[in-house]
mmCIF file of C-alpha atoms in Angstrom:
data_model
loop_
_atom_site.group_PDB
_atom_site.id
_atom_site.type_symbol
_atom_site.label_atom_id
_atom_site.label_comp_id
_atom_site.label_asym_id
_atom_site.label_seq_id
_atom_site.Cartn_x
_atom_site.Cartn_y
_atom_site.Cartn_z
ATOM 1 C CA MET F 1 154.131 18.647 116.827
ATOM 2 C CA LYS F 2 156.843 17.158 118.746
ATOM 3 C CA SER F 3 155.814 17.273 122.556
ATOM 4 C CA LYS F 4 158.312 18.580 124.872
ATOM 5 C CA ASP F 5 158.750 15.275 126.875
ATOM 6 C CA MET F 6 159.831 13.253 123.732
ATOM 7 C CA GLU F 7 163.339 11.985 123.635
ATOM 8 C CA SER F 8 165.775 14.041 121.705
ATOM 9 C CA THR F 9 166.653 11.095 119.337
ATOM 10 C CA SER F 10 164.371 8.158 118.263
ATOM 11 C CA ARG F 11 164.719 5.456 115.885
ATOM 12 C CA TRP F 12 163.181 7.519 113.051
ATOM 13 C CA ASP F 13 166.135 10.245 113.151
ATOM 14 C CA ARG F 14 167.811 8.364 110.310
ATOM 15 C CA LEU F 15 165.152 9.593 108.068
ATOM 16 C CA GLY F 16 165.958 13.338 108.409
ATOM 17 C CA GLY F 17 168.765 15.323 107.443
ATOM 18 C CA ALA F 18 169.638 19.156 107.306
ATOM 19 C CA ASP F 19 168.934 19.210 103.625
ATOM 20 C CA SER F 20 165.541 17.251 103.892
ATOM 21 C CA PRO F 21 162.997 19.281 105.794
ATOM 22 C CA LEU F 22 160.316 16.805 104.539
ATOM 23 C CA ALA F 23 162.148 13.857 105.773
ATOM 24 C CA ASN F 24 162.799 15.741 109.137
ATOM 25 C CA GLU F 25 158.817 16.359 109.379
ATOM 26 C CA LEU F 26 158.273 12.758 108.652
ATOM 27 C CA ALA F 27 160.697 11.488 111.285
ATOM 28 C CA GLN F 28 159.094 13.710 113.900
ATOM 29 C CA ASP F 29 155.894 12.325 112.826
ATOM 30 C CA PHE F 30 156.734 8.868 113.237
ATOM 31 C CA ALA F 31 158.713 9.357 116.599
ATOM 32 C CA LEU F 32 155.348 11.221 117.797
ATOM 33 C CA ARG F 33 153.339 8.253 116.888
ATOM 34 C CA ASP F 34 155.790 5.993 118.875
ATOM 35 C CA GLU F 35 155.475 8.098 121.806
ATOM 36 C CA VAL F 36 151.750 7.834 121.846
ATOM 37 C CA GLU F 37 151.615 4.313 121.443
ATOM 38 C CA ALA F 38 154.176 3.626 124.200
ATOM 39 C CA LYS F 39 152.252 5.762 126.833
ATOM 40 C CA GLY F 40 148.726 4.635 125.948
ATOM 41 C CA PHE F 41 145.444 6.285 126.888
ATOM 42 C CA ALA F 42 143.720 7.045 130.051
ATOM 43 C CA ARG F 43 140.380 5.873 130.688
ATOM 44 C CA PRO F 44 137.998 8.248 132.667
ATOM 45 C CA LYS F 45 136.575 7.116 135.980
ATOM 46 C CA GLN F 46 133.087 8.335 134.712
ATOM 47 C CA THR F 47 131.896 9.514 131.435
ATOM 48 C CA ARG F 48 133.193 12.906 130.000
ATOM 49 C CA ILE F 49 130.779 14.918 128.043
ATOM 50 C CA ILE F 50 132.440 17.459 125.796
ATOM 51 C CA ALA F 51 130.812 20.060 123.761
ATOM 52 C CA VAL F 52 133.055 20.896 120.582
ATOM 53 C CA ALA F 53 132.104 24.511 120.052
ATOM 54 C CA ASN F 54 133.047 27.634 117.928
ATOM 55 C CA GLN F 55 130.695 29.928 116.580
ATOM 56 C CA LYS F 56 133.363 30.897 114.019
ATOM 57 C CA GLY F 57 133.001 28.696 110.919
ATOM 58 C CA GLY F 58 135.807 27.215 109.091
ATOM 59 C CA VAL F 59 138.192 26.573 112.033
ATOM 60 C CA GLY F 60 137.866 22.711 111.957
ATOM 61 C CA LYS F 61 135.372 22.178 114.720
ATOM 62 C CA THR F 62 133.760 19.035 113.270
ATOM 63 C CA SER F 63 137.193 17.477 111.914
ATOM 64 C CA THR F 64 138.311 18.001 115.505
ATOM 65 C CA ALA F 65 135.126 16.324 117.005
ATOM 66 C CA VAL F 66 135.132 13.502 114.625
ATOM 67 C CA ASN F 67 138.690 12.702 114.784
ATOM 68 C CA LEU F 68 139.348 13.056 118.392
ATOM 69 C CA ALA F 69 136.557 10.720 118.745
ATOM 70 C CA ALA F 70 137.753 8.073 116.145
ATOM 71 C CA ALA F 71 141.372 8.293 117.688
ATOM 72 C CA LEU F 72 139.987 7.413 121.386
ATOM 73 C CA ALA F 73 137.849 4.533 120.077
ATOM 74 C CA GLN F 74 140.635 3.158 117.968
ATOM 75 C CA ASN F 75 142.391 3.055 121.402
ATOM 76 C CA GLY F 76 140.084 1.152 123.469
ATOM 77 C CA MET F 77 137.547 4.031 124.530
ATOM 78 C CA SER F 78 133.850 3.532 124.352
ATOM 79 C CA VAL F 79 133.061 6.839 122.431
ATOM 80 C CA LEU F 80 129.563 8.312 121.412
ATOM 81 C CA LEU F 81 129.433 11.377 119.021
ATOM 82 C CA VAL F 82 126.163 13.476 118.852
ATOM 83 C CA ASP F 83 125.841 15.349 115.594
ATOM 84 C CA ALA F 84 123.931 18.473 116.822
ATOM 85 C CA ASP F 85 125.019 20.559 113.689
ATOM 86 C CA PRO F 86 122.003 20.623 110.985
ATOM 87 C CA GLN F 87 124.804 20.473 108.349
ATOM 88 C CA ALA F 88 125.452 17.033 109.306
ATOM 89 C CA ASN F 89 129.276 17.153 108.441
ATOM 90 C CA ALA F 90 129.956 14.751 111.367
ATOM 91 C CA THR F 91 127.367 12.399 110.175
ATOM 92 C CA THR F 92 128.969 12.304 106.685
ATOM 93 C CA ALA F 93 132.404 11.967 108.067
ATOM 94 C CA LEU F 94 131.366 8.898 110.030
ATOM 95 C CA GLY F 95 129.625 7.094 107.111
ATOM 96 C CA GLY F 96 126.100 8.541 107.023
ATOM 97 C CA ALA F 97 122.826 8.051 108.923
ATOM 98 C CA GLY F 98 121.097 5.081 109.336
ATOM 99 C CA ASP F 99 117.250 4.626 108.336
ATOM 100 C CA ARG F 100 115.884 4.767 111.904
ATOM 101 C CA GLY F 101 116.127 8.465 112.578
ATOM 102 C CA THR F 102 118.193 11.239 113.910
ATOM 103 C CA LEU F 103 118.858 13.584 116.519
ATOM 104 C CA TYR F 104 115.686 15.517 115.559
ATOM 105 C CA GLU F 105 113.336 12.615 116.352
ATOM 106 C CA VAL F 106 115.031 12.355 119.438
ATOM 107 C CA LEU F 107 114.683 16.180 120.468
ATOM 108 C CA MET F 108 111.087 15.700 119.509
ATOM 109 C CA LYS F 109 110.687 12.653 121.637
ATOM 110 C CA ARG F 110 109.780 10.548 118.982
ATOM 111 C CA ARG F 111 112.668 8.086 119.517
ATOM 112 C CA ARG F 112 115.001 7.355 122.205
ATOM 113 C CA MET F 113 118.581 7.885 121.445
ATOM 114 C CA ARG F 114 119.689 4.389 121.360
ATOM 115 C CA ASP F 115 117.142 3.692 118.664
ATOM 116 C CA VAL F 116 118.825 5.943 116.291
ATOM 117 C CA LEU F 117 122.170 5.177 117.003
ATOM 118 C CA VAL F 118 124.703 4.283 114.156
ATOM 119 C CA PHE F 119 128.121 2.384 115.053
ATOM 120 C CA ASN F 120 130.797 2.907 112.703
ATOM 121 C CA GLU F 121 131.789 -0.074 110.784
ATOM 122 C CA LYS F 122 135.586 0.613 110.707
ATOM 123 C CA ILE F 123 135.675 1.592 114.488
ATOM 124 C CA PRO F 124 133.116 -0.519 116.420
ATOM 125 C CA ASN F 125 133.654 1.424 119.699
ATOM 126 C CA LEU F 126 132.348 4.572 118.010
ATOM 127 C CA GLY F 127 128.569 5.218 118.218
ATOM 128 C CA LEU F 128 126.984 8.178 116.120
ATOM 129 C CA VAL F 129 123.731 10.067 116.958
ATOM 130 C CA PRO F 130 123.095 11.280 113.361
ATOM 131 C CA SER F 131 122.077 14.738 112.359
ATOM 132 C CA SER F 132 120.194 15.698 109.072
ATOM 133 C CA ILE F 133 118.816 18.949 107.589
ATOM 134 C CA SER F 134 115.593 18.394 109.556
ATOM 135 C CA LEU F 135 117.247 19.322 112.763
ATOM 136 C CA SER F 136 117.413 23.119 111.446
ATOM 137 C CA THR F 137 113.592 23.184 112.219
ATOM 138 C CA SER F 138 113.960 21.744 115.843
ATOM 139 C CA GLU F 139 114.780 25.087 117.089
ATOM 140 C CA LEU F 140 111.388 26.840 116.574
ATOM 141 C CA GLU F 141 109.860 23.625 118.148
ATOM 142 C CA LEU F 142 112.056 23.594 120.803
ATOM 143 C CA SER F 143 111.773 27.197 121.908
ATOM 144 C CA ALA F 144 108.024 26.846 122.322
ATOM 145 C CA GLN F 145 108.631 23.983 124.927
ATOM 146 C CA ASP F 146 109.251 25.215 128.620
ATOM 147 C CA ASP F 147 112.064 22.780 129.029
ATOM 148 C CA GLY F 148 113.127 22.581 125.064
ATOM 149 C CA ARG F 149 116.767 23.389 125.957
ATOM 150 C CA MET F 150 116.902 20.359 128.485
ATOM 151 C CA GLN F 151 115.871 17.740 125.674
ATOM 152 C CA LEU F 152 119.362 16.945 124.826
ATOM 153 C CA ARG F 153 120.632 16.567 128.384
ATOM 154 C CA ASN F 154 117.600 14.617 129.222
ATOM 155 C CA ALA F 155 117.921 11.958 126.320
ATOM 156 C CA LEU F 156 121.680 11.597 126.637
ATOM 157 C CA THR F 157 121.189 10.982 130.428
ATOM 158 C CA THR F 158 118.794 8.334 129.746
ATOM 159 C CA TYR F 159 121.037 6.710 127.319
ATOM 160 C CA LEU F 160 123.928 6.785 129.385
ATOM 161 C CA SER F 161 122.039 5.334 132.357
ATOM 162 C CA ASP F 162 120.759 2.512 130.176
ATOM 163 C CA ARG F 163 124.404 1.759 129.119
ATOM 164 C CA ARG F 164 125.494 1.713 132.584
ATOM 165 C CA ALA F 165 122.785 -0.542 133.929
ATOM 166 C CA HIS F 166 123.877 -3.013 131.299
ATOM 167 C CA GLY F 167 127.395 -2.854 132.429
ATOM 168 C CA GLU F 168 128.567 -0.937 129.208
ATOM 169 C CA ALA F 169 129.772 2.507 130.364
ATOM 170 C CA VAL F 170 130.676 5.029 127.797
ATOM 171 C CA ASP F 171 134.016 6.706 128.287
ATOM 172 C CA PHE F 172 133.677 9.876 126.107
ATOM 173 C CA VAL F 173 130.825 11.646 124.727
ATOM 174 C CA PHE F 174 131.442 14.382 121.880
ATOM 175 C CA ILE F 175 128.807 16.815 120.844
ATOM 176 C CA ASP F 176 129.517 18.599 117.628
ATOM 177 C CA CYS F 177 127.796 22.010 118.101
ATOM 178 C CA PRO F 178 126.575 24.256 115.163
ATOM 179 C CA PRO F 179 128.970 27.175 114.129
ATOM 180 C CA SER F 180 126.476 29.615 115.624
ATOM 181 C CA MET F 181 125.117 30.580 119.260
ATOM 182 C CA SER F 182 121.677 28.962 118.469
ATOM 183 C CA LEU F 183 119.365 27.176 120.791
ATOM 184 C CA LEU F 184 121.041 24.000 119.760
ATOM 185 C CA SER F 185 124.234 25.185 120.787
ATOM 186 C CA ILE F 186 122.852 26.183 123.958
ATOM 187 C CA SER F 187 121.314 22.532 124.345
ATOM 188 C CA ALA F 188 124.571 21.219 123.737
ATOM 189 C CA LEU F 189 126.190 23.246 126.436
ATOM 190 C CA VAL F 190 123.512 22.416 129.095
ATOM 191 C CA ALA F 191 123.992 18.895 128.275
ATOM 192 C CA ALA F 192 127.809 18.823 128.454
ATOM 193 C CA GLN F 193 130.354 19.013 131.420
ATOM 194 C CA GLU F 194 133.176 20.458 129.545
ATOM 195 C CA VAL F 195 133.744 22.612 126.292
ATOM 196 C CA LEU F 196 136.476 22.136 123.778
ATOM 197 C CA ILE F 197 137.047 24.918 121.635
ATOM 198 C CA PRO F 198 139.077 24.471 118.160
ATOM 199 C CA VAL F 199 140.959 27.843 117.301
ATOM 200 C CA GLN F 200 142.287 28.126 113.756
ATOM 201 C CA ALA F 201 145.890 29.547 113.794
ATOM 202 C CA GLU F 202 145.294 32.809 111.849
ATOM 203 C CA TYR F 203 144.787 36.450 112.443
ATOM 204 C CA TYR F 204 141.715 37.280 114.534
ATOM 205 C CA ALA F 205 141.873 33.780 115.960
ATOM 206 C CA LEU F 206 140.705 35.010 119.197
ATOM 207 C CA GLU F 207 137.970 37.089 117.630
ATOM 208 C CA GLY F 208 134.503 35.962 118.666
ATOM 209 C CA LEU F 209 135.772 33.965 121.446
ATOM 210 C CA SER F 210 134.483 36.684 123.862
ATOM 211 C CA GLN F 211 130.922 35.877 122.586
ATOM 212 C CA LEU F 212 131.399 32.246 122.899
ATOM 213 C CA LEU F 213 132.644 32.545 126.564
ATOM 214 C CA ALA F 214 129.648 34.621 127.285
ATOM 215 C CA THR F 215 127.262 32.108 125.816
ATOM 216 C CA ILE F 216 129.156 29.518 127.886
ATOM 217 C CA GLU F 217 128.556 31.552 130.826
ATOM 218 C CA SER F 218 124.981 31.957 129.927
ATOM 219 C CA ALA F 219 124.552 28.045 129.958
ATOM 220 C CA ARG F 220 126.231 27.934 133.134
ATOM 221 C CA GLN F 221 123.971 30.300 134.698
ATOM 222 C CA MET F 222 120.658 28.921 133.039
ATOM 223 C CA ALA F 223 120.951 25.176 133.898
ATOM 224 C CA ASN F 224 124.848 23.789 134.034
ATOM 225 C CA PRO F 225 126.616 25.642 136.854
ATOM 226 C CA ASP F 226 129.496 23.094 136.502
ATOM 227 C CA LEU F 227 130.251 23.730 132.738
ATOM 228 C CA ARG F 228 133.844 24.834 132.119
ATOM 229 C CA VAL F 229 136.219 25.282 129.171
ATOM 230 C CA SER F 230 138.687 22.419 129.675
ATOM 231 C CA THR F 231 140.525 22.396 126.400
ATOM 232 C CA ILE F 232 141.573 24.595 123.555
ATOM 233 C CA ILE F 233 143.273 22.998 120.282
ATOM 234 C CA LEU F 234 144.939 25.064 117.718
ATOM 235 C CA THR F 235 143.999 23.980 114.357
ATOM 236 C CA MET F 236 145.162 24.536 110.686
ATOM 237 C CA VAL F 237 148.706 25.215 111.855
ATOM 238 C CA ALA F 238 151.251 26.025 109.150
ATOM 239 C CA LYS F 239 154.314 24.813 110.247
ATOM 240 C CA ASN F 240 157.416 26.954 110.407
ATOM 241 C CA THR F 241 155.518 30.178 109.717
ATOM 242 C CA ASN F 242 155.904 33.053 111.842
ATOM 243 C CA LEU F 243 151.914 33.819 111.486
ATOM 244 C CA SER F 244 151.269 30.213 113.125
ATOM 245 C CA ALA F 245 153.919 30.733 115.769
ATOM 246 C CA GLU F 246 152.374 34.199 116.719
ATOM 247 C CA VAL F 247 148.869 32.976 116.942
ATOM 248 C CA ALA F 248 149.973 29.876 119.028
ATOM 249 C CA GLN F 249 151.673 32.366 121.326
ATOM 250 C CA ASN F 250 148.734 34.621 121.780
ATOM 251 C CA VAL F 251 146.435 31.617 122.486
ATOM 252 C CA ARG F 252 148.598 30.014 125.086
ATOM 253 C CA GLN F 253 149.155 33.400 126.607
ATOM 254 C CA TYR F 254 145.156 33.801 127.274
ATOM 255 C CA PHE F 255 144.773 30.409 127.876
ATOM 256 C CA PRO F 256 147.793 28.732 129.302
ATOM 257 C CA ASN F 257 146.396 25.758 131.017
ATOM 258 C CA GLU F 258 143.554 24.967 128.541
ATOM 259 C CA THR F 259 145.510 24.787 125.392
ATOM 260 C CA LEU F 260 146.933 21.440 124.292
ATOM 261 C CA GLU F 261 150.603 20.983 123.604
ATOM 262 C CA THR F 262 149.717 19.394 120.325
ATOM 263 C CA GLU F 263 148.704 21.387 117.534
ATOM 264 C CA ILE F 264 146.719 20.141 114.340
ATOM 265 C CA PRO F 265 148.608 20.933 111.036
ATOM 266 C CA ARG F 266 146.908 21.868 107.880
ATOM 267 C CA SER F 267 146.455 18.811 106.127
ATOM 268 C CA VAL F 268 145.036 17.687 102.656
ATOM 269 C CA ARG F 269 143.989 14.183 104.192
ATOM 270 C CA ILE F 270 142.011 15.607 106.836
ATOM 271 C CA ALA F 271 140.040 17.646 104.296
ATOM 272 C CA GLU F 272 139.815 14.899 101.825
ATOM 273 C CA ALA F 273 138.602 12.028 104.495
ATOM 274 C CA PRO F 274 134.861 13.216 104.743
ATOM 275 C CA SER F 275 134.108 12.957 101.241
ATOM 276 C CA TYR F 276 135.136 9.145 101.326
ATOM 277 C CA GLY F 277 132.781 8.905 104.514
ATOM 278 C CA GLU F 278 135.670 8.574 106.850
ATOM 279 C CA THR F 279 137.638 10.378 109.516
ATOM 280 C CA VAL F 280 141.564 10.790 108.629
ATOM 281 C CA MET F 281 142.130 8.236 111.509
ATOM 282 C CA THR F 282 140.940 5.401 108.959
ATOM 283 C CA TYR F 283 141.299 7.288 105.549
ATOM 284 C CA ALA F 284 145.081 8.018 105.825
ATOM 285 C CA PRO F 285 146.313 6.831 109.493
ATOM 286 C CA ARG F 286 149.837 7.532 108.813
ATOM 287 C CA SER F 287 149.422 11.088 107.736
ATOM 288 C CA SER F 288 150.701 13.958 109.548
ATOM 289 C CA GLY F 289 147.086 15.120 110.383
ATOM 290 C CA ALA F 290 146.210 11.716 111.914
ATOM 291 C CA ILE F 291 149.199 11.277 114.079
ATOM 292 C CA ALA F 292 148.393 14.954 115.150
ATOM 293 C CA TYR F 293 144.941 14.058 116.247
ATOM 294 C CA LEU F 294 146.132 10.889 117.788
ATOM 295 C CA ALA F 295 148.413 12.645 119.941
ATOM 296 C CA ALA F 296 145.691 15.235 120.800
ATOM 297 C CA ALA F 297 143.372 12.498 121.693
ATOM 298 C CA ARG F 298 145.918 10.938 124.112
ATOM 299 C CA GLU F 299 146.761 14.371 125.733
ATOM 300 C CA LEU F 300 143.050 15.073 126.246
ATOM 301 C CA SER F 301 142.390 11.696 127.848
ATOM 302 C CA GLU F 302 145.180 12.579 130.367
ATOM 303 C CA ARG F 303 143.395 15.670 131.667
ATOM 304 C CA SER F 304 141.259 15.220 134.523
ATOM 305 C CA GLU F 305 137.492 15.495 134.403
#
C-alpha cells in the first residue's frame, strides 16, 4: 500500500501505465521500498515487548509476528521472537528449534531462556525461543502453580536483564500467541507491554475482537495494568476490491489511532516461505508481501512505546 506522504512521482513510475495494472502495482511496491529505506527505522529507548494475538485462526497472526520481527532485525534492530504457540509455526518459519530445549522447558524452570535460544542463520540479529507440541501440556502444569501465569514474564525479565548487563539490549520482543484465549495467551499478555492484533480483511473481521479485548482487560486487572492495544494491522488484503476497502474502513473507524496505515496484501510468497524454513523477508524480499511487511515494521518502529 502506498503511504499518504509518499511523493506523487518516483523513479519507478516509468514502469506503470494505464493499461498495465500489474506494472502499476510493481511501481508502487518499489517506490514504497525506496521510501522505507530512505526514512530508516527508529530504535526504541527501551525494549518493547509486543504480544501478537488474535484468537481467530487464519488471520495471518504468525506470519505477521515472524515477518515484522525479521524486517526489524534486517534493519539493525536486536529482536527476540518467543513462540508461545504449541503449533510451533513461528519456529518452523525461522528455521526450526535447536537441540537444547524449547519454551516448555523454560516455563517448567528446567532451563533458562538464554539456554534454548536459537539465532537465525540469515538474520543474525533475530533470536528465537522455539516451541514444540510439548508446550500444549504446559497449561495443566502451570495452572497447578500459584505463579504459573507469571513464568513467562519472569523468564523474559531475567533474560533481558542479563542482556542489558552485558551491554546487549534487545530492542523488540514479539510473543506469538496461540489462536485461543488459553493460559499460554494469558501468560503472554502478562509478560507484554503492548498487544498487536492482526485483522484479516474479510467479513466478520471484527467478530471475536470483543472477546480478545475482554481477555486483555482481564490480564490488565490480574497482573499487568500497563498493558495496552498499541497496534492493529490489516492482513490478507485483496487490492482494488470493495470488500477489502469496506473492511479496512470499518476497522479504521473503530480503531483510528491503533491501525497501521500499511496493509498486508494477499500473497502466495508469504504463504510459501515457511515451508522453506524462512520468512518472506529472506525468501522473496522483492515481493509485494515482503515490501508491505517492511513498511509495516518501519511504521511500528516509529510509534511511541
